[in-house]
Coordinates of C-alpha atoms in Angstrom, one line a residue:
M246 CA 23.8 -14.4 -1.6
N247 CA 25.8 -16.8 0.5
D248 CA 25.0 -20.5 0.3
A249 CA 23.7 -20.6 3.9
S250 CA 20.6 -18.7 2.8
E251 CA 19.8 -21.0 -0.1
G252 CA 18.4 -24.0 1.8
G253 CA 14.9 -24.4 3.0
G254 CA 14.6 -23.4 6.6
R255 CA 11.7 -23.9 8.9
S256 CA 9.8 -21.3 10.8
G257 CA 11.9 -20.2 13.7
E258 CA 15.0 -22.0 12.3
G259 CA 16.0 -19.5 9.7
P260 CA 14.8 -18.0 6.4
W261 CA 13.8 -19.6 3.2
A262 CA 15.2 -18.8 -0.3
L263 CA 13.3 -15.8 -1.6
R264 CA 11.7 -17.8 -4.4
D265 CA 9.7 -19.8 -1.9
Y266 CA 7.7 -16.9 -0.3
A267 CA 4.2 -16.1 -1.3
L268 CA 2.4 -12.7 -1.0
I269 CA -1.0 -11.6 0.2
A270 CA -1.8 -7.9 -0.1
D271 CA -4.8 -5.6 -0.1
G272 CA -3.3 -2.3 -1.5
E273 CA -2.6 -0.8 1.9
R274 CA -0.1 -3.4 3.2
G275 CA 1.2 -6.8 2.3
A276 CA 2.5 -10.0 4.0
L277 CA 5.0 -12.6 3.0
V278 CA 4.0 -16.2 3.9
D279 CA 6.6 -19.0 4.1
P280 CA 6.0 -22.6 3.0
R281 CA 5.3 -23.8 6.5
G282 CA 2.5 -21.2 7.0
S283 CA 4.2 -18.5 8.9
I284 CA 3.8 -14.9 8.1
V285 CA 7.3 -13.7 8.3
W286 CA 6.9 -10.0 7.2
M287 CA 4.1 -7.6 7.5
C288 CA 4.0 -3.9 8.3
A289 CA 0.9 -2.3 9.8
P290 CA -1.2 -0.5 9.5
A291 CA 0.4 0.9 6.4
W292 CA 3.2 -0.1 4.0
H293 CA 5.9 2.2 5.5
D294 CA 4.9 1.6 9.1
G295 CA 6.9 -0.7 11.4
A296 CA 6.7 -4.4 10.9
V297 CA 4.5 -6.4 13.2
F298 CA 6.0 -9.7 11.9
A299 CA 9.7 -9.3 11.2
A300 CA 11.2 -12.8 11.1
L301 CA 12.3 -12.2 7.5
L302 CA 15.0 -9.9 8.9
G303 CA 15.6 -12.0 11.9
G304 CA 13.2 -10.1 14.1
P305 CA 10.4 -11.1 16.4
G306 CA 6.7 -11.6 15.7
T307 CA 4.9 -14.3 13.8
Y308 CA 1.5 -15.6 12.8
R309 CA 1.8 -19.3 12.0
V310 CA -0.9 -21.7 10.9
S311 CA 0.6 -25.0 9.9
P312 CA 0.2 -28.8 10.4
R313 CA 1.1 -29.9 13.9
D314 CA 3.3 -32.7 12.5
P315 CA 6.4 -31.1 10.9
W316 CA 6.9 -34.1 8.7
N317 CA 5.0 -32.9 5.7
V318 CA 5.4 -31.8 2.1
W319 CA 4.3 -28.3 1.2
G320 CA 2.8 -26.7 -1.9
G321 CA 0.3 -24.1 -2.8
Y322 CA -1.2 -21.9 -5.5
Y323 CA -3.0 -18.6 -6.1
E324 CA -6.6 -18.5 -7.1
D325 CA -6.4 -17.2 -10.7
G326 CA -6.3 -13.4 -11.0
T327 CA -6.1 -12.8 -7.3
L328 CA -3.7 -12.6 -4.4
I329 CA -5.8 -15.2 -2.5
R330 CA -3.3 -17.9 -1.7
V331 CA -4.0 -21.5 -0.8
S332 CA -1.2 -23.2 1.1
R333 CA -1.3 -27.0 1.0
W334 CA 0.4 -29.8 2.9
I335 CA 0.5 -33.6 2.7
V336 CA 0.9 -34.9 6.2
G337 CA 1.1 -38.7 6.3
G338 CA -2.2 -39.8 4.9
A339 CA -3.9 -36.4 5.5
V340 CA -4.1 -33.4 3.2
V341 CA -4.5 -30.0 4.8
S342 CA -4.9 -26.6 3.2
C343 CA -5.1 -23.0 4.4
R344 CA -6.7 -20.3 2.2
E345 CA -5.4 -16.9 3.1
A346 CA -5.9 -13.3 2.1
L347 CA -5.9 -9.8 3.4
A348 CA -9.6 -8.7 3.3
A349 CA -10.6 -6.2 0.7
P350 CA -11.6 -3.5 0.1
A351 CA -9.2 -2.4 2.7
D352 CA -9.3 0.1 5.5
T353 CA -6.2 2.3 5.6
G354 CA -6.1 2.2 9.4
R355 CA -7.1 -1.4 10.0
L356 CA -6.2 -4.7 8.4
V357 CA -8.2 -7.9 8.4
L358 CA -6.3 -11.1 7.7
L359 CA -8.3 -14.1 6.7
R360 CA -7.1 -17.7 7.1
Q361 CA -9.4 -20.6 6.4
I362 CA -8.2 -24.1 7.4
R363 CA -9.6 -27.0 5.4
A364 CA -9.2 -30.7 6.2
V365 CA -9.1 -31.9 2.6
R366 CA -8.5 -35.5 3.5
G367 CA -8.3 -37.0 7.0
E368 CA -8.4 -35.0 10.2
A369 CA -6.4 -31.7 10.2
R370 CA -4.3 -31.1 13.3
V371 CA -3.0 -27.5 13.0
Q372 CA -0.8 -25.5 15.2
V373 CA -1.7 -21.8 15.5
D374 CA 0.8 -19.3 17.0
L375 CA 0.2 -15.5 17.1
D376 CA 2.8 -13.1 18.4
V377 CA 2.3 -9.5 17.3
R378 CA 5.3 -7.3 17.8
A379 CA 4.6 -3.8 16.6
D380 CA 7.3 -1.4 15.3
Y381 CA 9.9 -4.1 14.4
G382 CA 9.5 -5.9 17.7
R383 CA 9.6 -3.0 20.1
H384 CA 6.1 -3.7 21.5
P385 CA 5.1 -7.2 22.7
M386 CA 1.5 -8.3 23.0
T387 CA 0.0 -7.2 26.2
D388 CA -3.2 -7.9 28.1
P389 CA -4.4 -10.9 26.1
H390 CA -7.9 -11.8 27.2
H391 CA -11.0 -13.5 25.8
D392 CA -14.1 -11.4 25.8
G393 CA -16.5 -14.3 25.2
R394 CA -16.4 -14.0 21.4
A395 CA -12.7 -13.5 20.5
W396 CA -9.2 -13.0 21.9
R397 CA -8.2 -9.4 22.3
A398 CA -4.8 -7.8 23.1
R399 CA -2.6 -4.8 22.4
S400 CA 0.8 -4.3 20.8
G401 CA 1.9 -0.7 21.3
P402 CA -0.7 1.5 19.6
L403 CA -2.3 -1.4 17.8
H404 CA -5.5 -3.1 18.8
I405 CA -5.6 -6.9 18.2
R406 CA -8.6 -9.2 17.8
L407 CA -8.4 -12.9 16.8
T408 CA -11.6 -14.7 16.1
G409 CA -12.0 -18.4 15.5
A410 CA -9.4 -19.8 17.9
D411 CA -11.2 -19.9 21.2
E412 CA -9.0 -22.8 22.3
A413 CA -5.9 -20.6 22.3
R414 CA -4.1 -19.8 25.5
P415 CA -1.5 -17.1 26.3
G416 CA 2.1 -18.3 26.5
P417 CA 5.0 -17.0 28.5
D418 CA 6.1 -14.9 25.5
G419 CA 2.7 -13.0 25.7
G420 CA 1.5 -14.6 22.4
L421 CA -1.4 -16.9 21.8
H422 CA -1.0 -20.6 21.0
A423 CA -3.5 -23.3 20.1
E424 CA -3.8 -26.7 18.5
L425 CA -6.9 -27.0 16.4
R426 CA -8.5 -30.1 15.2
V427 CA -10.7 -30.0 12.1
P428 CA -12.6 -33.2 11.0
E429 CA -12.3 -34.5 7.5
G430 CA -14.2 -32.2 5.1
G431 CA -14.4 -29.5 7.8
V432 CA -13.5 -25.8 7.6
R433 CA -12.2 -23.4 10.4
D434 CA -12.1 -19.7 9.8
L435 CA -9.6 -17.5 11.6
V436 CA -9.9 -13.7 11.4
L437 CA -7.1 -11.5 12.7
E438 CA -7.7 -7.7 13.0
L439 CA -4.9 -5.2 13.6
G440 CA -5.2 -1.4 13.7
D441 CA -6.4 1.7 15.3
G442 CA -9.5 -0.1 16.6
T443 CA -11.4 -3.4 16.1
G444 CA -15.0 -2.3 17.0
D445 CA -17.5 -4.2 19.0
T446 CA -19.2 -6.2 16.3
G447 CA -17.5 -9.5 15.5
P448 CA -16.4 -10.2 11.9
D449 CA -18.4 -12.3 9.5
A450 CA -15.8 -14.5 7.9
R451 CA -18.1 -15.6 5.0
A452 CA -19.1 -12.1 4.2
L453 CA -15.4 -10.9 4.3
W454 CA -14.4 -13.7 1.9
R455 CA -17.2 -12.9 -0.4
Q456 CA -16.3 -9.2 -0.5
T457 CA -12.6 -10.0 -1.1
E458 CA -13.4 -12.4 -4.0
D459 CA -15.7 -9.7 -5.5
W460 CA -13.0 -7.1 -5.2
W461 CA -10.4 -9.2 -7.0
A462 CA -12.9 -10.1 -9.7
R463 CA -13.5 -6.4 -10.4
A464 CA -9.8 -5.5 -10.2
V465 CA -8.2 -8.0 -12.6
P466 CA -9.3 -8.1 -16.2
D467 CA -9.5 -11.0 -18.5
C468 CA -6.2 -11.2 -20.4
E469 CA -6.9 -13.8 -23.0
D470 CA -5.8 -11.3 -25.7
T471 CA -2.2 -11.3 -24.3
A472 CA 0.8 -13.5 -25.0
A473 CA 0.7 -15.2 -21.5
P474 CA -2.9 -14.8 -20.1
R475 CA -2.3 -16.4 -16.7
D476 CA 1.0 -14.7 -15.9
T477 CA -0.5 -11.4 -17.1
R478 CA -3.4 -11.8 -14.7
M479 CA -0.9 -12.5 -12.0
A480 CA 1.0 -9.3 -12.9
Y481 CA -2.3 -7.4 -12.7
A482 CA -3.0 -8.9 -9.3
V483 CA 0.4 -8.0 -7.9
L484 CA 0.2 -4.5 -9.1
N485 CA -3.3 -4.1 -7.8
G486 CA -2.2 -5.6 -4.4
L487 CA 0.6 -3.1 -4.2
T488 CA -1.5 0.0 -5.1
S489 CA -3.2 2.0 -2.3
S490 CA -6.7 3.5 -2.5
R491 CA -4.7 6.7 -2.2
A492 CA -3.3 5.8 -5.7
G493 CA 0.4 5.3 -4.7
M494 CA 2.0 2.0 -5.6
V495 CA 4.9 0.6 -3.5
A496 CA 7.9 -0.6 -5.4
A497 CA 8.0 -3.8 -3.3
V498 CA 6.7 -5.2 -0.1
T499 CA 10.1 -5.7 1.6
A500 CA 13.1 -3.8 2.9
S501 CA 16.8 -4.7 3.0
L502 CA 16.8 -7.9 1.0
P503 CA 20.2 -8.2 -0.6
E504 CA 20.9 -7.9 -4.4
R505 CA 24.2 -9.7 -3.6
A506 CA 25.5 -10.9 -0.3
D507 CA 27.4 -8.3 1.8
T508 CA 27.7 -5.7 -1.0
G509 CA 25.7 -3.0 0.9
R510 CA 23.0 -2.7 -1.9
D511 CA 20.1 -3.4 0.5
Y512 CA 17.3 -0.9 0.2
D513 CA 13.8 -0.2 1.5
Y514 CA 11.3 -0.3 -1.3
R515 CA 8.1 0.2 0.6
Y516 CA 7.5 3.5 -1.0
A517 CA 6.0 4.8 -4.3
W518 CA 8.5 5.6 -6.9
I519 CA 7.3 7.9 -9.6
R520 CA 9.1 6.0 -12.3
D521 CA 7.7 2.6 -11.2
Q522 CA 4.2 4.1 -11.0
C523 CA 4.6 5.4 -14.6
Y524 CA 5.9 2.0 -15.8
A525 CA 2.8 0.3 -14.3
G526 CA 0.4 2.9 -15.8
I527 CA 2.0 2.7 -19.2
A528 CA 1.9 -1.1 -19.1
V529 CA -1.8 -1.1 -18.2
A530 CA -2.5 1.4 -20.9
A531 CA -1.0 -1.0 -23.5
H532 CA -3.8 -3.4 -22.6
G533 CA -6.7 -1.2 -21.8
A534 CA -8.2 1.7 -19.7
H535 CA -8.3 -0.3 -16.5
P536 CA -8.5 1.3 -13.1
L537 CA -4.8 1.0 -12.3
L538 CA -4.1 3.5 -15.2
E539 CA -6.3 6.1 -13.6
R540 CA -4.6 5.6 -10.2
A541 CA -1.2 6.0 -11.7
V542 CA -2.2 9.3 -13.5
R543 CA -3.8 10.6 -10.3
F544 CA -0.8 9.9 -8.1
V545 CA 1.8 11.3 -10.5
S546 CA -0.4 14.4 -11.2
E547 CA -0.8 15.2 -7.6
R548 CA 2.9 15.0 -6.9
L549 CA 3.7 17.2 -9.9
L550 CA 1.1 19.7 -8.8
D551 CA 2.5 19.8 -5.3
D552 CA 6.3 19.8 -6.1
G553 CA 6.6 21.0 -9.7
T554 CA 10.1 21.0 -11.1
H555 CA 11.4 19.7 -7.7
L556 CA 9.4 16.5 -8.0
R557 CA 10.9 13.8 -5.8
P558 CA 11.7 10.4 -7.2
A559 CA 9.7 8.6 -4.4
Y560 CA 7.1 9.3 -1.8
T561 CA 5.0 7.3 0.7
V562 CA 1.8 6.0 -0.9
G563 CA 0.0 9.0 0.7
G564 CA 2.3 11.5 -1.0
A565 CA 4.5 12.3 2.0
P566 CA 8.4 12.5 1.8
V567 CA 10.3 9.3 2.2
P568 CA 12.2 9.2 5.5
P569 CA 16.0 9.1 5.5
E570 CA 17.8 5.9 6.0
R571 CA 18.4 4.4 9.4
S572 CA 19.3 1.0 10.8
L573 CA 17.3 -1.3 13.0
P574 CA 18.7 -3.6 15.7
L575 CA 17.9 -6.7 13.7
P576 CA 20.2 -9.4 12.1
G577 CA 18.8 -8.8 8.6
Y578 CA 18.3 -11.5 5.9
P579 CA 21.5 -13.4 5.4
G580 CA 23.9 -11.4 3.3
G581 CA 21.7 -8.3 3.8
S582 CA 21.1 -5.6 6.4
D583 CA 18.4 -4.0 8.5
R584 CA 18.2 -0.7 6.7
I585 CA 14.9 1.2 6.4
G586 CA 14.1 4.6 4.7
N587 CA 15.7 5.5 1.4
R588 CA 18.1 8.3 0.3
A589 CA 16.6 8.3 -3.2
G590 CA 13.7 10.4 -1.9
G591 CA 15.9 13.5 -2.1
Q592 CA 17.7 12.9 -5.4
F593 CA 17.1 14.7 -8.7
Q594 CA 16.2 12.2 -11.4
L595 CA 15.5 13.8 -14.7
D596 CA 14.0 10.7 -16.3
V597 CA 10.9 10.7 -14.0
F598 CA 9.7 13.8 -15.9
G599 CA 10.0 12.0 -19.2
E600 CA 8.3 8.9 -17.8
A601 CA 5.5 11.1 -16.4
L602 CA 5.0 12.6 -19.9
Q603 CA 4.8 9.1 -21.4
L604 CA 2.2 8.1 -18.8
F605 CA 0.0 11.1 -19.6
A606 CA 0.3 10.4 -23.3
A607 CA -0.6 6.8 -22.8
A608 CA -3.7 7.7 -20.8
A609 CA -4.7 10.4 -23.3
R610 CA -4.9 7.7 -26.0
H611 CA -7.8 6.2 -24.0
G612 CA -9.7 9.4 -23.6
P613 CA -9.2 13.1 -22.6
L614 CA -7.1 13.9 -19.6
D615 CA -8.8 15.8 -16.8
A616 CA -7.8 19.4 -16.1
R617 CA -5.5 18.5 -13.3
A618 CA -3.6 15.9 -15.3
V619 CA -3.3 18.4 -18.2
K620 CA -1.8 21.0 -15.8
A621 CA 0.5 18.4 -14.4
A622 CA 1.7 17.4 -17.9
H623 CA 2.5 21.0 -18.7
I624 CA 4.5 21.2 -15.4
A625 CA 6.5 18.1 -16.3
A626 CA 7.2 19.4 -19.8
D627 CA 8.3 22.8 -18.3
A628 CA 10.6 20.9 -15.9
V629 CA 12.3 19.1 -18.8
A630 CA 12.8 22.4 -20.6
E631 CA 14.3 23.9 -17.5
R632 CA 16.4 21.0 -16.2
W633 CA 17.4 18.6 -19.0
E634 CA 20.9 19.9 -19.3
E635 CA 21.6 19.3 -15.6
P636 CA 23.4 16.1 -14.5
D637 CA 21.1 13.8 -12.5
A638 CA 21.1 10.6 -10.5
G639 CA 19.5 8.6 -13.3
L640 CA 17.4 5.5 -13.5
W641 CA 19.6 3.4 -11.2
E642 CA 20.0 6.2 -8.6
L643 CA 23.8 6.3 -8.9
E644 CA 26.2 9.2 -8.9
T645 CA 25.2 12.5 -10.5
R646 CA 26.2 12.4 -14.2
W647 CA 24.8 13.2 -17.7
W648 CA 23.0 10.0 -18.1
T649 CA 21.8 9.1 -21.6
H650 CA 18.7 7.2 -20.5
S651 CA 17.4 10.2 -18.7
R652 CA 17.5 12.4 -21.9
L653 CA 16.1 9.7 -24.2
S654 CA 13.2 9.2 -21.8
C655 CA 12.4 12.9 -22.0
V656 CA 12.6 12.8 -25.8
V657 CA 10.0 10.0 -25.9
G658 CA 7.7 11.7 -23.4
L659 CA 7.7 15.1 -25.1
R660 CA 7.0 13.6 -28.5
D661 CA 4.3 11.3 -27.2
L662 CA 2.5 14.1 -25.3
A663 CA 2.7 16.4 -28.3
R664 CA 0.9 13.9 -30.4
A665 CA -1.6 12.9 -27.8
L666 CA -2.7 16.4 -26.7
G667 CA -2.3 18.4 -30.0
T668 CA -2.3 21.7 -28.1
P669 CA -0.6 24.9 -29.1
A670 CA 2.3 23.9 -26.9
A671 CA 2.8 20.6 -28.8
A672 CA 4.9 22.2 -31.5
G673 CA 7.3 23.5 -28.8
W674 CA 7.5 20.2 -27.1
S675 CA 8.4 18.4 -30.4
S676 CA 11.1 21.0 -31.1
L677 CA 12.5 20.6 -27.6
A678 CA 12.6 16.8 -28.1
D679 CA 14.5 17.3 -31.3
R680 CA 17.0 19.5 -29.6
I681 CA 17.6 17.2 -26.7
L682 CA 18.0 14.3 -29.1
D683 CA 20.6 16.2 -31.2
V684 CA 22.6 17.2 -28.2
T685 CA 22.4 13.7 -26.6
R686 CA 23.4 12.1 -29.9
A687 CA 26.4 14.4 -30.1
R688 CA 27.5 13.6 -26.5
C689 CA 26.4 10.0 -26.0
L690 CA 26.4 8.1 -29.2
H691 CA 29.5 5.9 -29.3
P692 CA 31.7 5.9 -32.4
D693 CA 30.8 2.2 -32.9
G694 CA 27.1 3.3 -33.3
H695 CA 25.5 2.2 -30.0
W696 CA 24.2 4.6 -27.3
Q697 CA 26.6 4.6 -24.4
R698 CA 25.6 5.0 -20.7
A699 CA 26.6 8.6 -20.1
A700 CA 28.4 11.5 -21.7
D701 CA 31.5 10.4 -19.8
D702 CA 30.9 6.6 -19.8
T703 CA 31.3 4.6 -23.0
G704 CA 29.9 1.4 -21.5
V705 CA 26.8 -0.4 -22.6
E706 CA 23.5 0.1 -20.7
A707 CA 20.5 -2.3 -21.1
A708 CA 18.0 0.3 -19.7
L709 CA 18.5 2.4 -22.8
L710 CA 16.6 -0.2 -24.8
L711 CA 13.3 0.9 -23.2
A712 CA 13.4 4.5 -24.5
L713 CA 14.6 3.3 -27.9
A714 CA 11.8 0.7 -28.1
R715 CA 9.3 3.4 -27.3
G716 CA 10.4 5.7 -30.1
A717 CA 13.3 7.8 -29.0
V718 CA 14.7 7.1 -32.5
P719 CA 12.9 5.6 -35.5
A720 CA 12.7 1.8 -35.7
R721 CA 15.1 1.7 -38.6
D722 CA 17.6 4.0 -36.9
P723 CA 20.9 2.0 -36.8
S724 CA 21.5 3.0 -33.2
L725 CA 18.6 0.9 -32.0
R726 CA 20.0 -2.2 -33.8
D727 CA 23.6 -1.5 -32.8
T728 CA 22.6 -0.8 -29.1
R729 CA 20.5 -4.0 -28.9
A730 CA 23.3 -6.0 -30.5
A731 CA 25.8 -4.6 -28.0
V732 CA 23.6 -5.4 -25.1
A733 CA 23.0 -8.9 -26.3
R734 CA 26.8 -9.4 -26.9
R735 CA 28.1 -7.8 -23.7
L736 CA 25.3 -8.0 -21.1
A737 CA 23.4 -11.2 -21.7
V738 CA 24.1 -14.6 -20.3
D739 CA 21.9 -17.7 -21.1
G740 CA 19.1 -15.5 -22.3
Y741 CA 19.0 -13.2 -19.2
V742 CA 20.1 -9.5 -19.3
Y743 CA 22.2 -7.5 -16.9
R744 CA 22.1 -3.8 -16.4
F745 CA 25.7 -2.9 -17.1
R746 CA 29.2 -4.0 -16.2
H747 CA 30.7 -3.2 -12.8
G748 CA 34.3 -2.4 -13.8
D749 CA 36.2 -5.5 -14.8
Q750 CA 34.0 -7.9 -12.7
P751 CA 32.4 -10.8 -14.6
L752 CA 28.7 -10.6 -15.1
G753 CA 27.0 -12.3 -12.2
D754 CA 29.7 -11.5 -9.7
A755 CA 28.5 -8.0 -8.7
E756 CA 24.8 -8.6 -9.1
G757 CA 22.2 -10.7 -10.7
A758 CA 20.5 -10.3 -14.1
F759 CA 17.9 -7.6 -14.0
L760 CA 14.6 -9.0 -15.1
L761 CA 13.3 -5.5 -16.0
C762 CA 16.0 -5.5 -18.7
G763 CA 15.1 -8.9 -20.1
F764 CA 11.5 -7.7 -20.8
T765 CA 12.9 -4.4 -22.2
M766 CA 15.1 -6.4 -24.6
A767 CA 12.0 -8.2 -25.8
M768 CA 10.2 -4.9 -26.5
A769 CA 13.3 -3.6 -28.3
A770 CA 13.4 -6.7 -30.5
R771 CA 9.7 -6.2 -31.3
A772 CA 10.3 -2.5 -32.2
E773 CA 12.8 -3.7 -34.7
G774 CA 10.2 -6.1 -36.2
E775 CA 12.0 -9.2 -34.8
E776 CA 8.8 -10.8 -33.3
T777 CA 10.3 -14.3 -32.9
E778 CA 13.3 -13.0 -31.1
A779 CA 11.1 -10.8 -28.9
V780 CA 9.1 -13.9 -27.8
R781 CA 12.4 -15.7 -27.0
W782 CA 13.6 -12.9 -24.7
F783 CA 10.1 -12.6 -23.2
E784 CA 9.7 -16.3 -22.4
R785 CA 13.2 -16.6 -20.9
S786 CA 12.6 -13.6 -18.6
R787 CA 9.2 -14.8 -17.4
S788 CA 10.7 -18.2 -16.5
A789 CA 12.7 -16.5 -13.7
C790 CA 9.9 -16.4 -11.2
G791 CA 9.7 -18.6 -8.1
P792 CA 7.1 -21.4 -7.6
T793 CA 4.6 -18.8 -6.4
G794 CA 4.9 -16.8 -9.6
L795 CA 6.4 -13.7 -8.0
F796 CA 9.4 -11.9 -9.5
A797 CA 12.1 -10.1 -7.5
E798 CA 14.3 -7.4 -9.0
E799 CA 17.2 -9.7 -10.0
Y800 CA 17.9 -13.3 -10.9
D801 CA 21.0 -15.2 -10.1
V802 CA 21.6 -17.1 -13.3
S803 CA 24.1 -19.6 -12.0
Q804 CA 22.1 -20.5 -8.8
R805 CA 18.7 -20.0 -10.3
Q806 CA 17.6 -17.8 -7.3
L807 CA 15.8 -14.6 -6.9
R808 CA 17.7 -11.6 -5.5
G809 CA 16.6 -8.3 -4.0
N810 CA 13.3 -7.1 -2.7
L811 CA 10.1 -9.0 -3.3
P812 CA 7.9 -8.8 -5.3
Q813 CA 9.3 -6.0 -7.6
A814 CA 6.5 -4.0 -9.0
F815 CA 8.3 -2.8 -12.1
V816 CA 9.2 -6.3 -13.2
H817 CA 5.6 -7.4 -13.1
A818 CA 4.7 -4.1 -15.0
Q819 CA 7.1 -4.9 -17.8
L820 CA 5.9 -8.5 -18.0
L821 CA 2.3 -7.1 -18.4
E822 CA 3.4 -4.6 -21.1
C823 CA 5.4 -7.1 -23.0
S824 CA 2.6 -9.7 -22.9
A825 CA 0.1 -7.1 -24.1
R826 CA 2.3 -5.8 -26.9
L827 CA 3.2 -9.3 -28.1
G828 CA -0.5 -10.0 -28.3
P829 CA -2.6 -13.1 -29.1
A830 CA -0.4 -14.3 -32.0
T831 CA 1.9 -15.9 -29.5
A832 CA -0.6 -17.0 -26.9
G833 CA 0.0 -20.5 -25.7
W834 CA 3.8 -20.3 -25.8

């Protein structure tokens, strides 16, 4: 990331550092809110649809609710165990807050965005600007008019209704603009509806808030039995907010945010990766049989039943193929690009079959799998038997090679499922796991004793620790100890863990530390019985979130900044699993 993107910009004057953005989400779509109260990124009506607010990538469209006086200090927080966000500003002698959420339970074709202005101390003078630009700015707002109860307009195919800002007036840009005054102690509710229709009945803000609060209360369990209860509840909230009622969970809310400035590694993560979905389901299963586990099993089962041995690595949340990559005519986030779609949707990644088997096994420990999940599990096991010797793109979706991680993931999955189901096929799965491990050991165990990245790459790979921690080899196998020691020696800096080395470049030059790998290191230390060391790695990794508590994919150790798309689901999943497995003995750290 170049230095120009590090400073705090103001709405309309440039982006903020990633760590400063907050998320609101309802499972069907999500929005990023900047510190000044502007929604800078939201796609509608679904995750993979075009953005209606695209300022994050330098595009048009915004929905801003912020103090009229720009001379203010901002802050904010999430209501515990929810993605209900409260933005807060100190403006001279006044204190103003704005409570905001996407209303839930959500409608797949229509979103409802709630914003509640409060004059906490003194009068609140608040500027409201709404400029909906569907499909990344291609469609301006048209025909804004007040029907006697609310403002209505269109943006391409989307119907718009804004309730609670009768004072607004259309501007020359086609958007709506208002200055609202709320007396001390007063409250003003704004309700924005976007979608395939808004209906004739006006929204009841109080009822919508009450339903949303109830939805979050049901979705996020108590986590007092984990190592970090509040952060674990936050992880649950993020994963729940990213998971559709159709069961698919997006990998992240955003697209094209750079891992490192001008390196070309800018991807669209608004799709459901099978691997990420499995990580989330396995993490939830480590804590309990909560609804996100059932959704993960359902989504992965359906995709296996549909596509069999040709399972795709990623889909839309509804199960459709991921579109190919293309560019938009937008500037992009500084150091990044304007790329949408994802080429990974057409790759062969062997490890997803192993992760699916691990997911089914984890779910089976909480009760019998239904007939469809059992059938899907057999399909995944058959796919491993058929394809494990083929080179694949691997966990990191790189060039096609004989990746070690892919094979070890399948070893874990086959063994776990054999134990969990205990069917006649179980003995065959265990034998296949032994065979894969023997061949992989012969091809991928370095003479120094650690597992290497691939059959033709002797380098160290942090991701291998996850399969090792989950039982690819016994806890006392020297290869676990030697691999973890090699990762700590060669891929760790200041307590943060990198994926692998990029040639001769120093760590941190090519990319940031991978937060997934830091939590994986903690689980590997625990698998060895090194509980204190496990807590140390866990605590260091969970310190890398921004003020909002969200984690991106990477962390720039030297600049203490988040890198990549935000928020990254699998990082929150690994935090959840780590916290659950470390348990109450470390609570309060």
